Short mmCIF file of C-alpha atoms and ligand atoms in Angstrom, two decimals:
data_model
loop_
_atom_site.label_atom_id
_atom_site.label_comp_id
_atom_site.label_asym_id
_atom_site.label_seq_id
_atom_site.Cartn_x
_atom_site.Cartn_y
_atom_site.Cartn_z
CA MET A 1 0.00 0.00 0.00
CA LYS A 2 1.30 3.40 -1.01
CA PHE A 3 2.34 5.75 1.84
CA LEU A 4 2.42 2.80 4.20
CA ASP A 5 4.78 -0.07 3.40
CA GLU A 6 7.70 2.18 2.54
CA TYR A 7 7.46 3.73 6.02
CA ARG A 8 7.83 0.31 7.63
CA ASP A 9 11.00 -0.78 5.80
CA ALA A 10 13.31 -2.41 8.34
CA GLY A 11 16.50 -1.59 6.45
CA LEU A 12 15.64 2.10 6.25
CA ALA A 13 14.62 2.08 9.93
CA ARG A 14 18.09 0.75 10.86
CA LYS A 15 19.65 3.54 8.79
CA PHE A 16 17.75 6.16 10.79
CA ALA A 17 18.63 4.41 14.03
CA GLY A 18 22.31 4.39 13.02
CA GLU A 19 22.18 8.11 12.43
CA ILE A 20 20.56 8.65 15.84
CA HIS A 21 23.36 6.61 17.47
CA ARG A 22 25.94 8.72 15.67
CA MET A 23 24.32 11.99 16.80
CA THR A 24 23.68 11.16 20.45
CA THR A 25 26.35 12.18 22.95
CA ARG A 26 24.30 12.64 26.13
CA PRO A 27 21.18 11.20 27.81
CA TRP A 28 17.89 12.67 26.62
CA LYS A 29 14.29 12.12 27.70
CA ILE A 30 11.78 12.50 24.91
CA MET A 31 8.01 12.24 25.31
CA GLU A 32 5.80 10.95 22.52
CA VAL A 33 2.49 12.59 23.35
CA CYS A 34 0.17 10.35 21.41
CA GLY A 35 -0.92 6.88 22.47
CA GLY A 36 -0.96 5.80 18.83
CA GLN A 37 2.76 6.51 18.69
CA THR A 38 3.33 4.65 21.99
CA HIS A 39 1.59 1.67 20.44
CA ALA A 40 3.78 1.79 17.31
CA ILE A 41 6.96 2.23 19.40
CA VAL A 42 6.24 -0.84 21.51
CA LYS A 43 4.86 -2.91 18.62
CA PHE A 44 7.78 -2.33 16.25
CA GLY A 45 10.38 -2.24 19.06
CA ILE A 46 11.53 1.24 18.06
CA ASP A 47 12.83 1.99 21.57
CA GLU A 48 15.07 -1.07 21.31
CA LEU A 49 16.77 0.35 18.21
CA LEU A 50 17.75 3.54 20.04
CA PRO A 51 20.93 4.33 21.96
CA LYS A 52 20.70 3.54 25.68
CA GLN A 53 20.95 7.26 26.52
CA ILE A 54 17.61 7.99 24.89
CA GLU A 55 14.55 7.30 26.99
CA LEU A 56 11.12 7.53 25.44
CA ILE A 57 8.51 8.66 27.94
CA HIS A 58 4.94 7.74 27.09
CA GLY A 59 2.51 10.66 27.17
CA PRO A 60 -1.13 11.28 28.02
CA GLY A 61 -2.42 11.12 24.43
CA CYS A 62 -4.93 8.32 24.80
CA PRO A 63 -8.46 9.77 24.67
CA VAL A 64 -10.07 6.63 26.04
CA CYS A 65 -7.65 6.62 28.98
CA VAL A 66 -8.17 10.22 30.03
CA THR A 67 -11.99 10.29 29.84
CA PRO A 68 -12.85 10.83 33.52
CA LEU A 69 -14.48 8.14 35.58
CA GLU A 70 -17.38 10.50 36.35
CA VAL A 71 -18.14 10.84 32.64
CA ILE A 72 -18.00 7.06 32.12
CA ASP A 73 -20.46 6.73 35.01
CA LYS A 74 -22.75 9.28 33.35
CA ALA A 75 -22.57 7.32 30.10
CA LEU A 76 -23.50 4.16 31.98
CA GLU A 77 -26.43 5.88 33.65
CA ILE A 78 -27.82 7.25 30.39
CA ALA A 79 -27.27 3.97 28.53
CA SER A 80 -29.22 2.06 31.20
CA ARG A 81 -32.36 4.15 30.72
CA ARG A 82 -35.36 2.86 28.80
CA GLY A 83 -36.04 4.44 25.44
CA VAL A 84 -32.42 5.48 24.99
CA VAL A 85 -30.13 4.38 22.17
CA PHE A 86 -26.58 5.04 23.37
CA THR A 87 -24.03 5.28 20.57
CA SER A 88 -20.27 5.21 21.03
CA PHE A 89 -16.94 4.45 19.39
CA GLY A 90 -16.13 0.79 20.04
CA ASP A 91 -13.10 1.48 22.23
CA MET A 92 -15.22 3.03 25.00
CA LEU A 93 -17.31 -0.10 25.63
CA ARG A 94 -14.91 -1.92 27.91
CA VAL A 95 -13.64 1.08 29.86
CA PRO A 96 -14.42 0.42 33.52
CA GLY A 97 -16.68 2.92 35.27
CA SER A 98 -16.89 2.83 39.05
CA SER A 99 -19.08 -0.28 39.05
CA THR A 100 -19.62 -1.61 35.50
CA ASP A 101 -18.93 -0.90 31.82
CA LEU A 102 -20.98 -0.17 28.69
CA LEU A 103 -20.56 -3.69 27.39
CA SER A 104 -22.20 -5.10 30.54
CA VAL A 105 -25.03 -2.56 30.25
CA LYS A 106 -25.52 -3.78 26.68
CA ALA A 107 -25.48 -7.41 27.79
CA GLY A 108 -28.07 -6.52 30.42
CA GLY A 109 -30.48 -5.28 27.75
CA GLY A 110 -29.37 -1.67 27.27
CA ASP A 111 -29.50 -0.41 23.68
CA VAL A 112 -25.80 0.39 23.25
CA ARG A 113 -24.59 0.60 19.65
CA ILE A 114 -21.09 0.97 18.26
CA VAL A 115 -20.79 3.58 15.54
CA TYR A 116 -17.88 4.26 13.23
CA SER A 117 -18.70 7.95 12.76
CA PRO A 118 -20.80 10.42 14.80
CA LEU A 119 -22.86 10.95 11.63
CA ASP A 120 -24.08 7.36 12.02
CA ALA A 121 -25.57 8.42 15.37
CA VAL A 122 -27.39 11.30 13.67
CA LYS A 123 -28.77 8.83 11.15
CA ILE A 124 -30.00 6.52 13.93
CA ALA A 125 -31.77 9.51 15.54
CA GLU A 126 -33.51 10.33 12.25
CA GLN A 127 -34.63 6.73 11.82
CA ASN A 128 -35.87 6.35 15.41
CA PRO A 129 -37.92 9.46 16.26
CA ALA A 130 -39.53 7.75 19.27
CA LYS A 131 -36.16 7.09 20.92
CA GLU A 132 -33.65 9.37 22.56
CA VAL A 133 -30.37 8.89 20.73
CA VAL A 134 -27.20 9.89 22.56
CA PHE A 135 -23.68 10.02 21.13
CA PHE A 136 -20.62 9.70 23.39
CA GLY A 137 -18.37 12.46 22.03
CA VAL A 138 -14.83 11.78 23.21
CA GLY A 139 -11.38 12.23 21.75
CA PHE A 140 -8.73 14.81 20.95
CA GLU A 141 -8.68 17.40 18.19
CA THR A 142 -8.76 14.52 15.68
CA THR A 143 -12.33 13.49 16.44
CA ALA A 144 -13.66 16.97 17.28
CA PRO A 145 -14.36 17.91 13.63
CA ALA A 146 -16.58 14.83 13.30
CA THR A 147 -18.48 15.54 16.51
CA ALA A 148 -18.86 19.19 15.48
CA MET A 149 -20.35 18.16 12.13
CA ALA A 150 -22.80 15.81 13.85
CA ALA A 151 -24.06 18.66 16.07
CA TYR A 152 -24.23 21.01 13.11
CA GLN A 153 -26.19 18.58 10.96
CA ALA A 154 -28.51 17.63 13.83
CA ALA A 155 -29.30 21.35 14.28
CA GLN A 156 -29.88 21.79 10.54
CA LYS A 157 -32.27 18.85 10.53
CA GLY A 158 -34.01 20.16 13.65
CA LEU A 159 -33.57 16.86 15.49
CA LYS A 160 -35.15 16.91 18.95
CA ASN A 161 -34.25 13.37 19.99
CA PHE A 162 -30.48 13.67 19.58
CA SER A 163 -27.92 14.72 22.14
CA MET A 164 -24.27 14.21 22.97
CA LEU A 165 -22.29 13.45 26.10
CA ILE A 166 -19.17 15.48 25.38
CA SER A 167 -15.76 14.92 26.91
CA HIS A 168 -13.40 16.26 24.24
CA VAL A 169 -9.85 17.13 25.26
CA LEU A 170 -7.10 19.33 23.82
CA VAL A 171 -3.41 18.48 23.58
CA PRO A 172 -1.45 21.76 23.98
CA PRO A 173 -2.88 22.59 27.45
CA ALA A 174 -1.88 19.07 28.57
CA ILE A 175 1.69 19.66 27.39
CA GLU A 176 1.67 22.95 29.27
CA ALA A 177 0.41 21.22 32.44
CA LEU A 178 3.12 18.53 32.16
CA MET A 179 5.89 21.05 31.62
CA SER A 180 4.86 23.31 34.46
CA SER A 181 5.02 20.44 36.96
CA PRO A 182 8.23 20.48 39.03
CA ASP A 183 8.61 16.69 38.60
CA CYS A 184 8.71 16.94 34.84
CA LYS A 185 11.73 15.21 33.32
CA VAL A 186 10.75 15.66 29.67
CA GLN A 187 13.29 17.50 27.53
CA ALA A 188 11.58 17.31 24.14
CA PHE A 189 8.29 16.32 22.55
CA LEU A 190 7.12 14.40 19.54
CA ALA A 191 3.80 16.16 18.92
CA ALA A 192 0.87 14.07 17.70
CA GLY A 193 0.73 14.24 13.91
CA HIS A 194 -2.97 13.70 13.44
CA VAL A 195 -3.99 16.26 16.05
CA CYS A 196 -1.95 18.72 14.00
CA THR A 197 -3.65 17.75 10.72
CA VAL A 198 -6.67 19.52 12.26
CA MET A 199 -5.18 22.29 14.39
CA GLY A 200 -1.85 22.93 12.64
CA TYR A 201 1.13 23.67 14.89
CA GLU A 202 1.08 27.41 15.60
CA GLU A 203 0.02 26.65 19.18
CA TYR A 204 3.33 24.93 19.91
CA PHE A 205 5.63 27.88 19.19
CA PRO A 206 4.95 29.65 22.52
CA LEU A 207 5.34 26.34 24.39
CA ALA A 208 8.71 25.55 22.77
CA LYS A 209 9.89 29.04 23.62
CA LYS A 210 8.58 29.24 27.19
CA TYR A 211 9.90 25.84 28.28
CA GLN A 212 12.89 25.72 25.91
CA VAL A 213 11.89 22.31 24.54
CA PRO A 214 12.14 21.09 20.95
CA ILE A 215 8.74 20.02 19.61
CA VAL A 216 8.61 17.98 16.41
CA VAL A 217 5.25 17.19 14.81
CA THR A 218 5.60 13.48 14.02
CA GLY A 219 3.72 10.81 12.09
CA PHE A 220 2.80 7.28 13.17
CA GLU A 221 4.78 4.86 11.05
CA PRO A 222 8.11 3.48 12.30
CA LEU A 223 10.18 5.61 9.91
CA ASP A 224 8.20 8.70 10.88
CA ILE A 225 8.84 8.13 14.57
CA LEU A 226 12.55 7.46 14.04
CA HIS A 227 12.82 10.51 11.81
CA GLY A 228 11.00 12.59 14.48
CA ILE A 229 13.39 11.33 17.17
CA LEU A 230 16.37 12.14 14.96
CA MET A 231 15.10 15.70 14.41
CA VAL A 232 14.56 16.13 18.16
CA VAL A 233 18.04 14.78 19.01
CA GLN A 234 19.63 17.09 16.43
CA GLN A 235 17.97 20.02 18.19
CA LEU A 236 18.84 18.82 21.69
CA GLU A 237 22.47 18.18 20.81
CA SER A 238 22.86 21.63 19.26
CA GLY A 239 20.97 23.45 22.02
CA ARG A 240 18.00 24.49 19.88
CA ALA A 241 14.34 24.49 20.99
CA GLU A 242 12.22 24.91 17.89
CA VAL A 243 8.99 23.63 16.42
CA GLU A 244 9.57 21.45 13.35
CA ASN A 245 7.28 19.35 11.20
CA GLN A 246 8.38 15.81 10.36
CA TYR A 247 4.90 14.86 9.11
CA ALA A 248 4.66 17.45 6.36
CA ARG A 249 2.97 15.03 3.97
CA ALA A 250 -0.21 15.32 6.08
CA VAL A 251 0.23 18.38 8.32
CA ARG A 252 0.20 22.02 7.22
CA ARG A 253 1.26 24.79 9.58
CA GLU A 254 -2.24 26.29 9.65
CA GLY A 255 -4.01 22.92 9.92
CA ASN A 256 -7.43 22.25 8.43
CA GLN A 257 -9.22 25.58 8.29
CA PRO A 258 -12.78 24.41 7.46
CA ALA A 259 -12.60 21.96 10.39
CA GLN A 260 -11.35 24.66 12.77
CA ILE A 261 -14.17 26.98 11.73
CA LEU A 262 -16.83 24.41 12.57
CA ILE A 263 -15.12 23.43 15.84
CA LYS A 264 -15.14 27.10 16.91
CA ARG A 265 -18.77 27.42 16.03
CA VAL A 266 -20.07 24.32 17.81
CA PHE A 267 -17.74 24.19 20.82
CA GLN A 268 -16.31 26.42 23.49
CA VAL A 269 -13.08 25.85 25.39
CA VAL A 270 -13.76 24.64 28.93
CA PRO A 271 -11.75 23.32 31.89
CA ARG A 272 -11.62 19.53 31.77
CA LYS A 273 -10.73 16.80 34.20
CA TRP A 274 -8.35 14.14 32.83
CA ARG A 275 -8.69 10.68 34.30
CA GLY A 276 -5.80 9.99 36.66
CA VAL A 277 -4.31 13.43 36.09
CA GLY A 278 -6.87 15.90 37.45
CA GLU A 279 -8.36 19.08 36.10
CA ILE A 280 -6.37 21.01 33.49
CA PRO A 281 -7.52 24.57 32.74
CA GLN A 282 -8.82 25.30 29.23
CA SER A 283 -8.08 21.73 28.16
CA GLY A 284 -11.47 20.59 26.91
CA LEU A 285 -14.21 21.35 24.42
CA GLY A 286 -17.82 21.61 25.53
CA LEU A 287 -20.88 22.54 23.48
CA ALA A 288 -21.30 26.28 22.84
CA ASN A 289 -24.47 27.92 24.20
CA GLU A 290 -26.06 27.87 20.74
CA TYR A 291 -25.86 24.05 20.81
CA ALA A 292 -26.90 23.60 24.46
CA ALA A 293 -30.06 21.78 23.34
CA PHE A 294 -27.82 18.87 22.27
CA ASP A 295 -26.07 18.62 25.64
CA ALA A 296 -26.96 15.21 27.12
CA ASP A 297 -25.68 16.35 30.51
CA LYS A 298 -28.42 18.99 30.64
CA LYS A 299 -31.06 16.94 28.87
CA PHE A 300 -30.80 14.05 31.32
CA GLY A 301 -30.32 16.27 34.34
CA LEU A 302 -27.12 14.54 35.37
CA THR A 303 -25.34 16.02 38.30
CA ASP A 304 -21.64 16.00 38.90
CA HIS A 305 -20.49 13.52 41.44
CA HIS A 306 -17.05 12.67 42.60
CA VAL A 307 -15.66 9.15 42.54
CA GLU A 308 -12.27 7.86 43.57
CA GLU A 309 -10.07 5.88 41.19
CA PRO A 310 -9.17 2.35 42.39
CA ALA A 311 -6.12 2.86 44.63
CA GLU A 312 -4.10 0.09 42.97
CA CYS A 313 -4.18 1.66 39.52
CA ILE A 314 -1.26 4.00 38.84
CA ALA A 315 -2.51 5.00 35.38
CA GLY A 316 -2.30 8.68 36.34
CA LEU A 317 1.46 8.41 36.88
CA ILE A 318 1.81 6.45 33.65
CA LEU A 319 -0.15 9.05 31.68
CA GLN A 320 2.14 11.76 33.03
CA GLY A 321 5.26 9.83 32.07
CA GLN A 322 6.39 9.26 35.65
CA LYS A 323 6.04 5.47 35.65
CA LYS A 324 6.09 2.69 33.04
CA PRO A 325 3.27 0.09 32.92
CA HIS A 326 5.37 -2.84 34.15
CA GLU A 327 6.16 -0.84 37.29
CA CYS A 328 2.52 -1.20 38.34
CA PRO A 329 2.14 -4.11 40.80
CA ALA A 330 -1.23 -5.04 39.26
CA PHE A 331 0.14 -5.19 35.68
CA GLY A 332 -0.50 -8.58 34.10
CA ALA A 333 -1.61 -10.01 37.44
CA LYS A 334 -4.78 -8.44 38.77
CA CYS A 335 -5.04 -6.20 35.75
CA THR A 336 -5.25 -7.65 32.23
CA PRO A 337 -7.15 -6.64 29.08
CA GLU A 338 -9.84 -9.20 30.04
CA HIS A 339 -10.15 -7.74 33.56
CA PRO A 340 -8.87 -4.20 33.34
CA LEU A 341 -8.57 -2.08 36.49
CA GLY A 342 -7.78 1.08 34.57
CA ALA A 343 -8.57 2.53 31.15
CA THR A 344 -4.91 2.39 30.02
CA MET A 345 -5.26 -1.42 29.96
CA VAL A 346 -8.36 -1.26 27.72
CA SER A 347 -7.64 1.08 24.89
CA SER A 348 -5.46 0.07 21.97
CA GLU A 349 -3.75 3.43 22.51
CA GLY A 350 -3.21 2.84 26.23
CA ALA A 351 0.37 2.25 27.37
CA CYS A 352 -0.59 -0.65 29.70
CA ALA A 353 -2.40 -2.47 26.86
CA ALA A 354 0.55 -1.93 24.49
CA TYR A 355 3.05 -3.35 27.03
CA TYR A 356 0.72 -6.25 27.81
CA ARG A 357 0.32 -7.12 24.17
CA TYR A 358 3.92 -6.80 22.99
CA ARG A 359 6.20 -6.86 26.05
CA ARG A 360 4.57 -9.14 28.60
CA ASN A 361 7.00 -11.99 28.06
CA GLN A 362 10.10 -9.82 28.26
CA ILE A 363 9.24 -8.20 31.57
CA MET B 1 -8.95 6.91 17.87
CA CYS B 2 -6.09 9.02 16.56
CA LEU B 3 -4.55 6.26 14.47
CA ALA B 4 -5.32 6.41 10.80
CA ILE B 5 -3.77 5.11 7.63
CA PRO B 6 -3.93 6.82 4.25
CA GLY B 7 -6.59 5.70 1.80
CA LYS B 8 -7.18 6.45 -1.89
CA VAL B 9 -10.31 8.29 -3.01
CA VAL B 10 -11.93 6.04 -5.64
CA SER B 11 -15.24 7.86 -6.15
CA ILE B 12 -17.04 11.00 -5.01
CA SER B 13 -20.76 11.64 -4.68
CA GLY B 14 -22.77 14.79 -3.96
CA ASP B 15 -22.05 18.42 -4.89
CA ASP B 16 -22.95 20.20 -1.66
CA PRO B 17 -19.55 20.86 -0.05
CA LEU B 18 -20.96 20.03 3.41
CA THR B 19 -22.32 16.63 2.48
CA ARG B 20 -19.83 15.53 -0.21
CA MET B 21 -18.90 11.88 0.39
CA GLY B 22 -16.08 9.76 -0.96
CA LYS B 23 -15.46 6.05 -1.27
CA ILE B 24 -11.99 5.46 0.14
CA ASP B 25 -9.86 2.40 -0.58
CA PHE B 26 -7.71 1.27 2.36
CA SER B 27 -5.63 -1.55 0.90
CA GLY B 28 -8.72 -3.22 -0.54
CA VAL B 29 -11.17 -2.34 2.25
CA ILE B 30 -13.60 0.29 0.96
CA LYS B 31 -15.14 2.76 3.40
CA GLN B 32 -17.32 5.84 3.04
CA ALA B 33 -15.97 9.12 4.37
CA SER B 34 -17.20 12.68 4.45
CA LEU B 35 -15.14 15.06 2.29
CA ALA B 36 -16.67 18.15 3.93
CA TYR B 37 -13.33 19.27 5.36
CA VAL B 38 -11.21 18.63 2.25
CA PRO B 39 -12.90 20.59 -0.56
CA GLU B 40 -9.69 20.40 -2.65
CA VAL B 41 -9.63 16.59 -2.85
CA ASN B 42 -10.24 14.74 -6.14
CA ILE B 43 -10.51 11.13 -7.25
CA GLY B 44 -7.09 9.46 -7.05
CA ASP B 45 -5.86 11.57 -4.13
CA TYR B 46 -4.75 9.95 -0.88
CA VAL B 47 -6.40 11.19 2.31
CA ILE B 48 -6.09 10.65 6.05
CA VAL B 49 -9.48 9.65 7.51
CA HIS B 50 -10.63 9.90 11.12
CA VAL B 51 -13.97 8.55 12.35
CA GLY B 52 -15.58 8.93 8.95
CA PHE B 53 -14.04 12.28 7.97
CA ALA B 54 -11.14 12.94 5.60
CA LEU B 55 -9.03 15.55 7.40
CA SER B 56 -6.02 15.99 5.18
CA LYS B 57 -4.73 15.25 1.70
CA VAL B 58 -1.40 13.44 1.54
CA ASP B 59 1.20 15.56 -0.23
CA GLU B 60 3.29 13.42 -2.60
CA ASP B 61 6.30 15.75 -2.74
CA GLU B 62 6.50 16.04 1.03
CA ALA B 63 6.11 12.28 1.30
CA GLN B 64 9.37 11.81 -0.60
CA LYS B 65 11.35 14.01 1.78
CA VAL B 66 11.75 11.38 4.48
CA PHE B 67 13.53 9.20 1.93
CA GLY B 68 15.43 12.13 0.47
CA TYR B 69 16.93 12.69 3.90
CA LEU B 70 17.94 9.04 4.14
CA LYS B 71 19.59 9.22 0.76
CA GLN B 72 21.50 12.26 1.88
CA ILE B 73 22.87 10.59 5.01
CA GLY B 74 23.58 7.48 2.95
CA GLU B 75 25.77 9.53 0.60
CA LEU B 76 27.42 11.32 3.50
CA GLY B 77 28.20 7.95 5.05
CA GLU B 78 29.85 6.87 1.81
CA LEU B 79 31.87 10.09 1.61
CA GLU B 80 33.12 9.55 5.14
CA ARG B 81 34.14 6.02 4.30
CA GLU B 82 35.94 7.11 1.16
CA SER B 83 37.86 9.95 2.76
CA PRO B 84 41.10 8.72 4.32
S1 SF4 C 1 -1.61 -2.12 34.73
FE1 SF4 C 1 -3.81 -1.84 35.16
S2 SF4 C 1 -3.90 -1.20 37.28
FE2 SF4 C 1 -1.78 -0.89 36.61
S3 SF4 C 1 -1.73 1.22 35.86
FE3 SF4 C 1 -2.18 -0.04 34.09
S4 SF4 C 1 -4.42 -0.03 33.98
FE4 SF4 C 1 -3.91 0.68 36.06
#
């Protein structure tokens, strides 16, 4: 397949790795922000090709993992009601809430349906006027354009039986929160390529400057990640802290303008709690006042409640790059993909799931 | 959710920019995607698709640069080896 196989060529990957070995003179800690990149790094063993001095720290970029427990509980409550069709991306179904998960609600008779696109949820609402159709709108800037379009089209069609439980999150405020923590060890970032296809990378210039960290927008294939690491190491070794774009085949500096226009129209920036991490100011998207009629939170009169994470799960530390999955005592023992204690063991983008799948036997 | 692979646009239906849809070929698996956010895309282009929406067109020239860089370091490596 074009634009795919050539980026997975083992010989070329070794060439990049050789160049990184040649360049590296000191220890460096580099965070890949996106869980999709974490997955590729562990799957293809990219970290094992690197010099010992380079440590890759896995970041918080797993939307399933950071959706707060309270929001999962709200989803479970709505999905259990009669007359409701609850629609969601497949990866949210096994995420544990405080007592159950969406899959169990479905097994117990709840009408929970997996959709590929939020527009499918709009279609279900049109076809089922007697039912309340709710879409679980989660994800980073990559899924926000789709959720925004669903709200926009639902408004155009005048749908009264459609609403959304929104828990969208934004990447740059999370980077800011990580960097401003005194425990932060990260010296450079690989920024998430697909987030930048939507938003561009203007937002990263002030961050690179303020914290003096190189930030390289990076793709998802092995050669992309190695190339991104090489660009970061070149900057670190020469004392630069700039924003560069490794993933120029898909990312433009200004991002996708039509998508940004609709996001601005449908959403407003709100404070958002990240599971395991806590509240980060201005780090989420919520529905703008004009779209309040589609807010499931309001429609179902759900109130905020506070629930504690299971004490054994250290996913919060993992999402902030302070611990690796195998350092969790529950990893692979009490916590497995079949019986997950935390969301990072469920999602394909979660670091615990990636280590379980590809590294279990080495640990 | 953020992972996506490039697919090739094999057909386009609809004229309204907001509801324009494309059939996208991902290595033999065909899926529908909205082209609302990529008005510049034509049949034969490669696009990156997220949850049913094409978000960016893959730029062929830029795609070559990763390999151009490798070629460059390959040549440099040879120069170093040749020089005494
Ligand atoms: S292994 Fe399980 S319990 Fe431990 S941090 Fe990961 S998800 Fe939480």
